[in-house]
Every structure is written in structure tokens, then in C-alpha cells.
CSV table of C-alpha atoms in Angstrom, one decimal:
chain,number,residue,atom,x,y,z
A,1,MET,CA,8.0,-25.6,100.8
A,2,LYS,CA,8.8,-25.8,97.1
A,3,ARG,CA,5.2,-25.7,96.3
A,4,LYS,CA,4.8,-22.5,98.4
A,5,ARG,CA,7.6,-20.8,96.6
A,6,PHE,CA,6.2,-21.8,93.2
A,7,ILE,CA,2.9,-20.3,94.1
A,8,ILE,CA,4.6,-17.1,95.3
A,9,LEU,CA,6.5,-17.0,92.0
A,10,ILE,CA,3.4,-17.3,90.0
A,11,LEU,CA,1.7,-14.6,91.9
A,12,LEU,CA,4.7,-12.4,91.5
A,13,ILE,CA,4.7,-13.0,87.7
A,14,ILE,CA,1.0,-12.3,87.5
A,15,PHE,CA,1.4,-9.1,89.5
A,16,LEU,CA,4.3,-7.9,87.3
A,17,GLY,CA,2.2,-8.7,84.2
A,18,VAL,CA,-0.8,-6.7,85.6
A,19,VAL,CA,1.5,-3.8,86.5
A,20,THR,CA,3.2,-3.9,83.1
A,21,SER,CA,-0.1,-4.1,81.3
A,22,TYR,CA,-1.6,-1.2,83.3
A,23,TYR,CA,1.6,0.8,82.6
A,24,LEU,CA,1.4,0.2,78.9
A,25,HIS,CA,-2.3,0.9,78.8
A,26,SER,CA,-1.7,4.1,80.7
A,27,LYS,CA,1.0,5.1,78.2
A,28,ASN,CA,-1.2,4.3,75.2
A,29,GLU,CA,-4.2,6.1,76.8
A,30,GLU,CA,-1.9,9.2,77.4
A,31,LYS,CA,-0.7,9.0,73.8
A,32,TYR,CA,-4.2,8.6,72.5
A,33,ASN,CA,-5.5,11.6,74.4
A,34,LYS,CA,-2.6,13.7,73.2
A,35,ILE,CA,-3.3,12.7,69.6
A,36,LEU,CA,-7.0,13.6,70.1
A,37,SER,CA,-6.2,16.9,71.7
A,38,SER,CA,-3.9,17.9,68.9
A,39,ALA,CA,-6.4,16.7,66.3
A,40,GLU,CA,-9.2,18.7,67.9
A,41,LYS,CA,-6.9,21.8,68.0
A,42,PHE,CA,-6.1,21.5,64.3
A,43,GLU,CA,-9.7,21.0,63.5
A,44,LYS,CA,-10.7,24.1,65.4
A,45,ASP,CA,-8.0,26.1,63.6
A,46,GLY,CA,-9.3,24.9,60.2
A,47,GLU,CA,-6.2,22.7,59.5
A,48,PHE,CA,-8.4,19.8,58.5
A,49,GLU,CA,-5.7,17.8,56.6
A,50,LYS,CA,-3.6,17.5,59.8
A,51,ALA,CA,-6.6,16.9,62.0
A,52,GLU,CA,-7.7,14.1,59.7
A,53,GLU,CA,-4.3,12.4,59.8
A,54,LEU,CA,-4.2,12.5,63.6
A,55,TYR,CA,-7.8,11.2,63.9
A,56,LYS,CA,-6.8,8.3,61.7
A,57,ASP,CA,-3.8,7.6,63.9
A,58,SER,CA,-5.9,7.6,67.0
A,59,LEU,CA,-8.1,5.0,65.4
A,60,LYS,CA,-5.1,2.7,65.2
A,61,LEU,CA,-4.8,2.9,69.0
A,62,LYS,CA,-8.5,2.7,69.8
A,63,ASN,CA,-11.6,2.4,67.8
A,64,ASN,CA,-13.9,5.3,68.6
A,65,LYS,CA,-17.3,6.1,66.9
A,66,VAL,CA,-16.9,9.8,68.0
A,67,VAL,CA,-13.6,10.0,66.1
A,68,SER,CA,-15.2,8.3,63.0
A,69,SER,CA,-18.0,11.0,63.2
A,70,LYS,CA,-15.4,13.7,63.4
A,71,LEU,CA,-13.7,12.4,60.3
A,72,GLU,CA,-17.0,12.6,58.5
A,73,ASP,CA,-17.4,16.2,59.7
A,74,ILE,CA,-13.9,17.0,58.4
A,75,ASN,CA,-14.7,15.7,55.0
A,76,LYS,CA,-17.9,17.8,54.9
A,77,SER,CA,-16.0,20.8,56.1
A,78,LYS,CA,-13.5,20.4,53.3
A,79,GLU,CA,-16.3,20.2,50.8
A,80,ASN,CA,-18.0,23.3,52.2
A,81,LEU,CA,-14.7,25.2,52.0
A,82,LYS,CA,-14.6,24.3,48.3
A,83,LYS,CA,-18.2,25.6,47.9
A,84,LEU,CA,-17.1,28.8,49.6
A,85,GLU,CA,-14.3,29.2,47.1
A,86,GLN,CA,-16.8,28.7,44.2
A,87,VAL,CA,-18.8,31.7,45.5
A,88,GLU,CA,-16.0,34.2,44.6
A,89,PRO,CA,-16.4,34.0,40.8
A,90,ILE,CA,-20.2,34.5,41.2
A,91,VAL,CA,-19.5,37.6,43.3
A,92,LYS,CA,-17.2,39.0,40.6
A,93,GLU,CA,-20.1,38.7,38.1
A,94,ASN,CA,-22.2,40.8,40.5
A,95,LYS,CA,-24.7,38.0,41.1
A,96,PHE,CA,-24.9,38.8,44.7
A,97,ASP,CA,-28.3,37.3,45.4
A,98,TYR,CA,-27.2,34.0,43.9
A,99,ALA,CA,-24.0,34.1,45.9
A,100,LEU,CA,-25.9,34.7,49.2
A,101,GLY,CA,-28.3,31.9,48.3
A,102,SER,CA,-25.2,29.6,47.9
A,103,LEU,CA,-23.8,30.8,51.2
A,104,ASN,CA,-27.1,30.3,53.1
A,105,ALA,CA,-27.2,26.7,51.9
A,106,ILE,CA,-23.9,25.8,53.6
A,107,VAL,CA,-24.4,24.2,57.0
A,108,ASP,CA,-21.3,22.9,58.9
A,109,ASN,CA,-20.5,21.6,62.4
A,110,SER,CA,-17.2,23.4,62.2
A,111,THR,CA,-17.1,26.8,63.9
A,112,TYR,CA,-14.2,27.7,61.7
A,113,VAL,CA,-16.1,27.0,58.5
A,114,MET,CA,-19.3,28.8,59.7
A,115,ASP,CA,-17.2,31.9,60.7
A,116,LYS,CA,-15.8,31.9,57.2
A,117,VAL,CA,-19.3,31.6,55.7
A,118,ASP,CA,-20.7,34.4,57.9
A,119,GLY,CA,-17.7,36.6,57.0
A,120,LYS,CA,-18.3,36.0,53.4
A,121,LYS,CA,-21.9,36.8,53.7
A,122,GLN,CA,-21.1,40.2,55.3
A,123,GLU,CA,-18.6,40.9,52.5
A,124,VAL,CA,-21.2,40.0,49.8
A,125,ILE,CA,-23.9,42.1,51.4
A,126,LYS,CA,-21.5,45.1,51.5
A,127,LEU,CA,-20.5,44.6,47.9
A,128,LYS,CA,-24.1,44.3,46.9
A,129,SER,CA,-25.0,47.6,48.7
A,130,GLU,CA,-22.0,49.4,47.1
A,131,TYR,CA,-22.9,48.0,43.6
A,132,GLU,CA,-26.6,49.1,44.0
A,133,GLU,CA,-25.4,52.6,45.0
A,134,LEU,CA,-23.1,52.7,42.0
A,135,ILE,CA,-25.9,51.7,39.6
A,136,LYS,CA,-28.2,54.2,41.2
A,137,LYS,CA,-25.6,56.9,40.8
A,138,GLN,CA,-25.0,56.0,37.2
A,139,LYS,CA,-28.7,56.0,36.4
A,140,GLN,CA,-29.0,59.4,38.1
A,141,GLU,CA,-26.0,60.7,36.1
A,142,GLU,CA,-27.5,59.3,32.9
A,143,GLU,CA,-30.9,61.0,33.7
A,144,ASP,CA,-29.1,64.3,34.5
A,145,ARG,CA,-27.2,64.0,31.2
A,146,LYS,CA,-30.4,63.5,29.2
A,147,ASN,CA,-32.1,66.4,31.0
A,148,ARG,CA,-29.1,68.7,30.2
A,149,GLU,CA,-29.2,67.5,26.6
A,150,ALA,CA,-32.9,68.1,26.4
A,151,GLU,CA,-32.5,71.6,27.9
A,152,GLU,CA,-29.7,72.3,25.5
A,153,GLN,CA,-31.7,71.1,22.6
A,154,ALA,CA,-34.7,73.2,23.7
A,155,LYS,CA,-32.4,76.2,23.9
A,156,GLN,CA,-31.0,75.5,20.4
A,157,ASN,CA,-34.6,75.0,19.0
A,158,ALA,CA,-35.7,78.3,20.6
A,159,GLN,CA,-32.6,80.0,19.2
A,160,ILE,CA,-33.2,78.5,15.7
A,161,LYS,CA,-36.8,79.6,15.9
A,162,GLN,CA,-35.8,83.1,17.0
A,163,ASN,CA,-33.2,83.3,14.2
A,164,ALA,CA,-35.8,82.1,11.7
A,165,SER,CA,-38.2,84.8,13.0
A,166,VAL,CA,-35.5,87.4,12.6
A,167,ASN,CA,-34.6,86.2,9.2
A,168,ASN,CA,-38.3,86.2,8.2
A,169,GLN,CA,-38.7,89.7,9.4
A,170,LYS,CA,-35.6,90.7,7.4
A,171,ASN,CA,-36.9,88.8,4.3
A,172,ASN,CA,-40.3,90.5,4.7
A,173,SER,CA,-38.6,93.8,5.1
A,174,ALA,CA,-36.4,93.1,2.1
A,175,THR,CA,-39.4,91.9,0.1
A,176,SER,CA,-41.4,95.0,1.0
A,177,ASN,CA,-38.4,97.3,0.1
A,178,SER,CA,-38.0,95.3,-3.1
A,179,ALA,CA,-41.7,95.7,-3.8
A,180,LYS,CA,-41.5,99.4,-3.1
A,181,THR,CA,-38.4,99.6,-5.3
A,182,THR,CA,-40.2,97.7,-8.1
A,183,SER,CA,-43.2,99.9,-7.7
A,184,ASN,CA,-41.0,103.0,-7.9
A,185,ASN,CA,-39.1,101.5,-10.9
A,186,SER,CA,-42.4,100.7,-12.6
A,187,LYS,CA,-43.6,104.3,-12.0
A,188,SER,CA,-40.4,105.6,-13.3
A,189,LYS,CA,-40.6,103.3,-16.4
A,190,LEU,CA,-44.1,104.2,-17.3
A,191,ASN,CA,-44.3,106.5,-20.3
A,192,LEU,CA,-48.0,106.8,-21.3
A,193,ASN,CA,-47.7,109.9,-23.3
A,194,ILE,CA,-51.2,111.0,-22.3
A,195,PRO,CA,-52.2,114.6,-22.9
A,196,TYR,CA,-53.2,116.6,-19.9
A,197,TYR,CA,-56.8,117.4,-19.4
A,198,PRO,CA,-57.6,119.7,-16.5
A,199,PRO,CA,-60.0,118.3,-13.9
A,200,ILE,CA,-63.4,119.8,-13.4
A,201,ASN,CA,-62.6,120.4,-9.8
A,202,LYS,CA,-59.4,121.7,-8.3
A,203,ALA,CA,-59.6,119.1,-5.6
A,204,TYR,CA,-59.6,116.3,-8.3
A,205,ILE,CA,-56.6,114.7,-9.9
A,206,SER,CA,-56.5,114.9,-13.7
A,207,TRP,CA,-57.7,112.1,-16.0
A,208,ASP,CA,-54.1,111.3,-17.1
A,209,LYS,CA,-53.1,110.9,-13.5
A,210,ALA,CA,-56.1,108.5,-13.0
A,211,VAL,CA,-54.9,106.4,-16.0
A,212,TYR,CA,-51.4,106.4,-14.6
A,213,ILE,CA,-52.7,105.0,-11.3
A,214,ALA,CA,-54.7,102.3,-13.0
A,215,VAL,CA,-52.0,101.2,-15.3
A,216,GLU,CA,-49.4,101.2,-12.6
A,217,ASP,CA,-51.5,99.1,-10.3
A,218,PHE,CA,-52.4,96.6,-13.1
A,219,LEU,CA,-48.7,96.1,-14.1
A,220,ASN,CA,-47.7,95.6,-10.5
A,221,LYS,CA,-50.3,92.9,-10.1
A,222,ASN,CA,-49.3,91.3,-13.4
A,223,PRO,CA,-45.5,91.4,-13.5
A,224,ASN,CA,-45.5,89.1,-16.6
A,225,LEU,CA,-46.9,91.9,-18.7
A,226,THR,CA,-45.3,95.1,-19.8
A,227,GLN,CA,-46.6,98.5,-20.9
A,228,ASN,CA,-46.3,97.5,-24.5
A,229,ASP,CA,-48.7,94.5,-23.9
A,230,ILE,CA,-51.6,96.6,-22.8
A,231,ALA,CA,-53.8,99.5,-23.9
A,232,PHE,CA,-56.4,101.6,-22.0
A,233,TYR,CA,-59.5,103.7,-22.6
A,234,ASP,CA,-62.1,105.6,-20.6
A,235,GLU,CA,-65.1,103.3,-20.1
A,236,TYR,CA,-67.5,106.2,-20.8
A,237,GLY,CA,-65.5,107.8,-23.6
A,238,SER,CA,-64.7,110.8,-21.6
A,239,THR,CA,-61.8,112.4,-19.9
A,240,THR,CA,-63.8,113.6,-16.9
A,241,THR,CA,-65.4,112.0,-13.9
A,242,VAL,CA,-68.7,110.2,-14.1
A,243,ASP,CA,-70.6,109.7,-10.9
A,244,GLY,CA,-67.7,111.2,-9.1
A,245,SER,CA,-65.0,108.7,-10.3
A,246,TYR,CA,-62.8,108.1,-13.3
A,247,TRP,CA,-63.6,104.8,-15.1
A,248,ILE,CA,-60.4,103.3,-16.8
A,249,THR,CA,-60.5,100.0,-18.7
A,250,ILE,CA,-57.2,98.0,-19.3
A,251,CYS,CA,-57.2,95.7,-22.4
A,252,GLU,CA,-54.8,93.7,-24.5
A,253,ALA,CA,-52.9,95.8,-26.9
A,254,SER,CA,-53.2,93.3,-29.8
A,255,THR,CA,-56.7,91.9,-29.3
A,256,LYS,CA,-58.3,94.8,-27.5
A,257,LYS,CA,-59.8,92.2,-25.1
A,258,ASP,CA,-60.7,93.8,-21.8
A,259,LEU,CA,-58.5,92.7,-18.9
A,260,SER,CA,-59.6,94.8,-16.0
A,261,ARG,CA,-61.9,97.8,-15.2
A,262,TYR,CA,-60.7,100.4,-12.6
A,263,GLU,CA,-62.8,102.9,-10.7
A,264,ILE,CA,-60.4,105.6,-9.6
A,265,GLN,CA,-61.3,108.0,-6.7
A,266,PRO,CA,-60.2,111.5,-7.9
A,267,THR,CA,-59.9,113.1,-4.5
A,268,CYS,CA,-57.0,113.0,-1.9
A,269,GLY,CA,-54.4,112.5,-4.6
A,270,GLY,CA,-56.2,109.7,-6.3
A,271,CYS,CA,-56.6,106.0,-5.4
A,272,VAL,CA,-58.1,102.8,-6.6
A,273,ALA,CA,-61.7,102.6,-5.4
A,274,LYS,CA,-62.7,99.4,-7.1
A,275,ILE,CA,-61.4,96.8,-9.6
A,276,ARG,CA,-63.7,94.7,-11.7
A,277,THR,CA,-62.8,91.7,-13.9
A,278,PRO,CA,-64.7,91.4,-17.2
């Protein structure tokens, strides 16, 4: 009888041990699952520090290769987030292609990280497009500015050329007027004191008029000489026409060296027909 009671007691103790062990195991399993659930939620939301801490706590309850792999993924995700932050200074330097290359090199098992990477890619692509449009606009504005400057310079050059032409015309007119004035002054200053010899034909000018024309033309063409520097005589020793013309020779007053020979046409008021140099 005693032995039977002892056996029953042993069985009861074993049963209680099994029940207690099962209860404790269930409690630990429930706690473990809650820890994993919270860790996975933190990991999904990108709170990797909290997720990492919970995963490590779960390993204290149960060794799990999947959890160890998740810890490796979290470490990689944290590194990739740092790489993502390093892209920002590159973007600020307008190195968009280099930034996109860095982003394309990031591969992660975390949806949170990859969403961040994709969002950054879209941002960089948009900034690149805006920057290229800005550069294009600036180049166009610079080209337009240069074209306007070239047009303005062309207008100024045309105006300068026109002004120069007008000034040349004025100068030529002034020179012509000056020459006329000089000629008139020369005429008024000539005082040859030549006696008058009537022409052989009423349609002819007189010999003294022919001399006057020759001397005036010579002095106008030789402004360095004056009336006192020259003398004149009829080439044929006559005061009348020979072969239908007057022949006047201009010479130096001091040496009597011939300087120029004039053939003066006597008709139509008189004019220089030919000039010969000795």
C-alpha cells in the first residue's frame, strides 16, 4: 500500500513538473514572439537601433539563425543610411551623375532603406533637370546678350562710318571752298603790270589775260612760290597768238631758268590747253 502511494506521488510530481515546464516554456515562447514582433516592426519603420536591441534580447531567450541574419541586415542598413547621407554634399556641388551612381550602388533588404534611396534618386533627377534648364537658360541669355552687343556695336560702327563720311564731305567742301578762296585771293593779289595789247580777233582774250591765266595756274600749283619768285615771257617773242594759241613760259626770276611752258587757248574766255615741263 505504501509503495503504491509512493508511485502515485512520484507520478504526481512528474506531472506537475511537466505542466510547470510546459507553462514556463509557453510563457517564454510568448515573450520571445512578442520581442520578435516588436523588433520586426521597429525594423520596418527604420528604427534600427531599437530593433537591434530587441533582436539581441530575443537571442538570450532562443538562439535563432534567422535573427542573427536580421542583425547583419540591420548593420548593413545603418551603413547604407550613412552612405545616403553622404550623397547630399555631392548633390550640393551639382555632381548629379556621381550622386546617382552612388545611389544606384546601394542595395538593401530593408524596404525602408530602399524607399529612402528611391526617393533620393527622384529628388536628384529633378534637381539635375532643373539645373540643366538653368544652365541652358543662362547660356541662351549670354548668347542673346552677345548678339545684342554685336548689333549695338555694328550700329555704332555704322554711325561712326556715316559720321566720318559726313565729316569727309564737310572737309572736302571746306577744302574746295578754301581752294576757291585761295584761288580768288591769288587772283586778287596778282599784280603783273602788263600793258594791254588788243587781240587780233575780237573772240580772243588779250595777251596780258593769257599771261595772267598762266601765272595764276602756276602759283596755285606751286604754293611755296610767290609772284616775286618768278618771271614770264612769250615763247615766240610776240604778244599775239601763234598757231591759234598764246605761248607763255614761266621761269625763275633770279636765274631765268625755265620752270613751265603754258599753251593758253584764247577763245571762250581763255583756258590752259597744255602745260609742258622743260
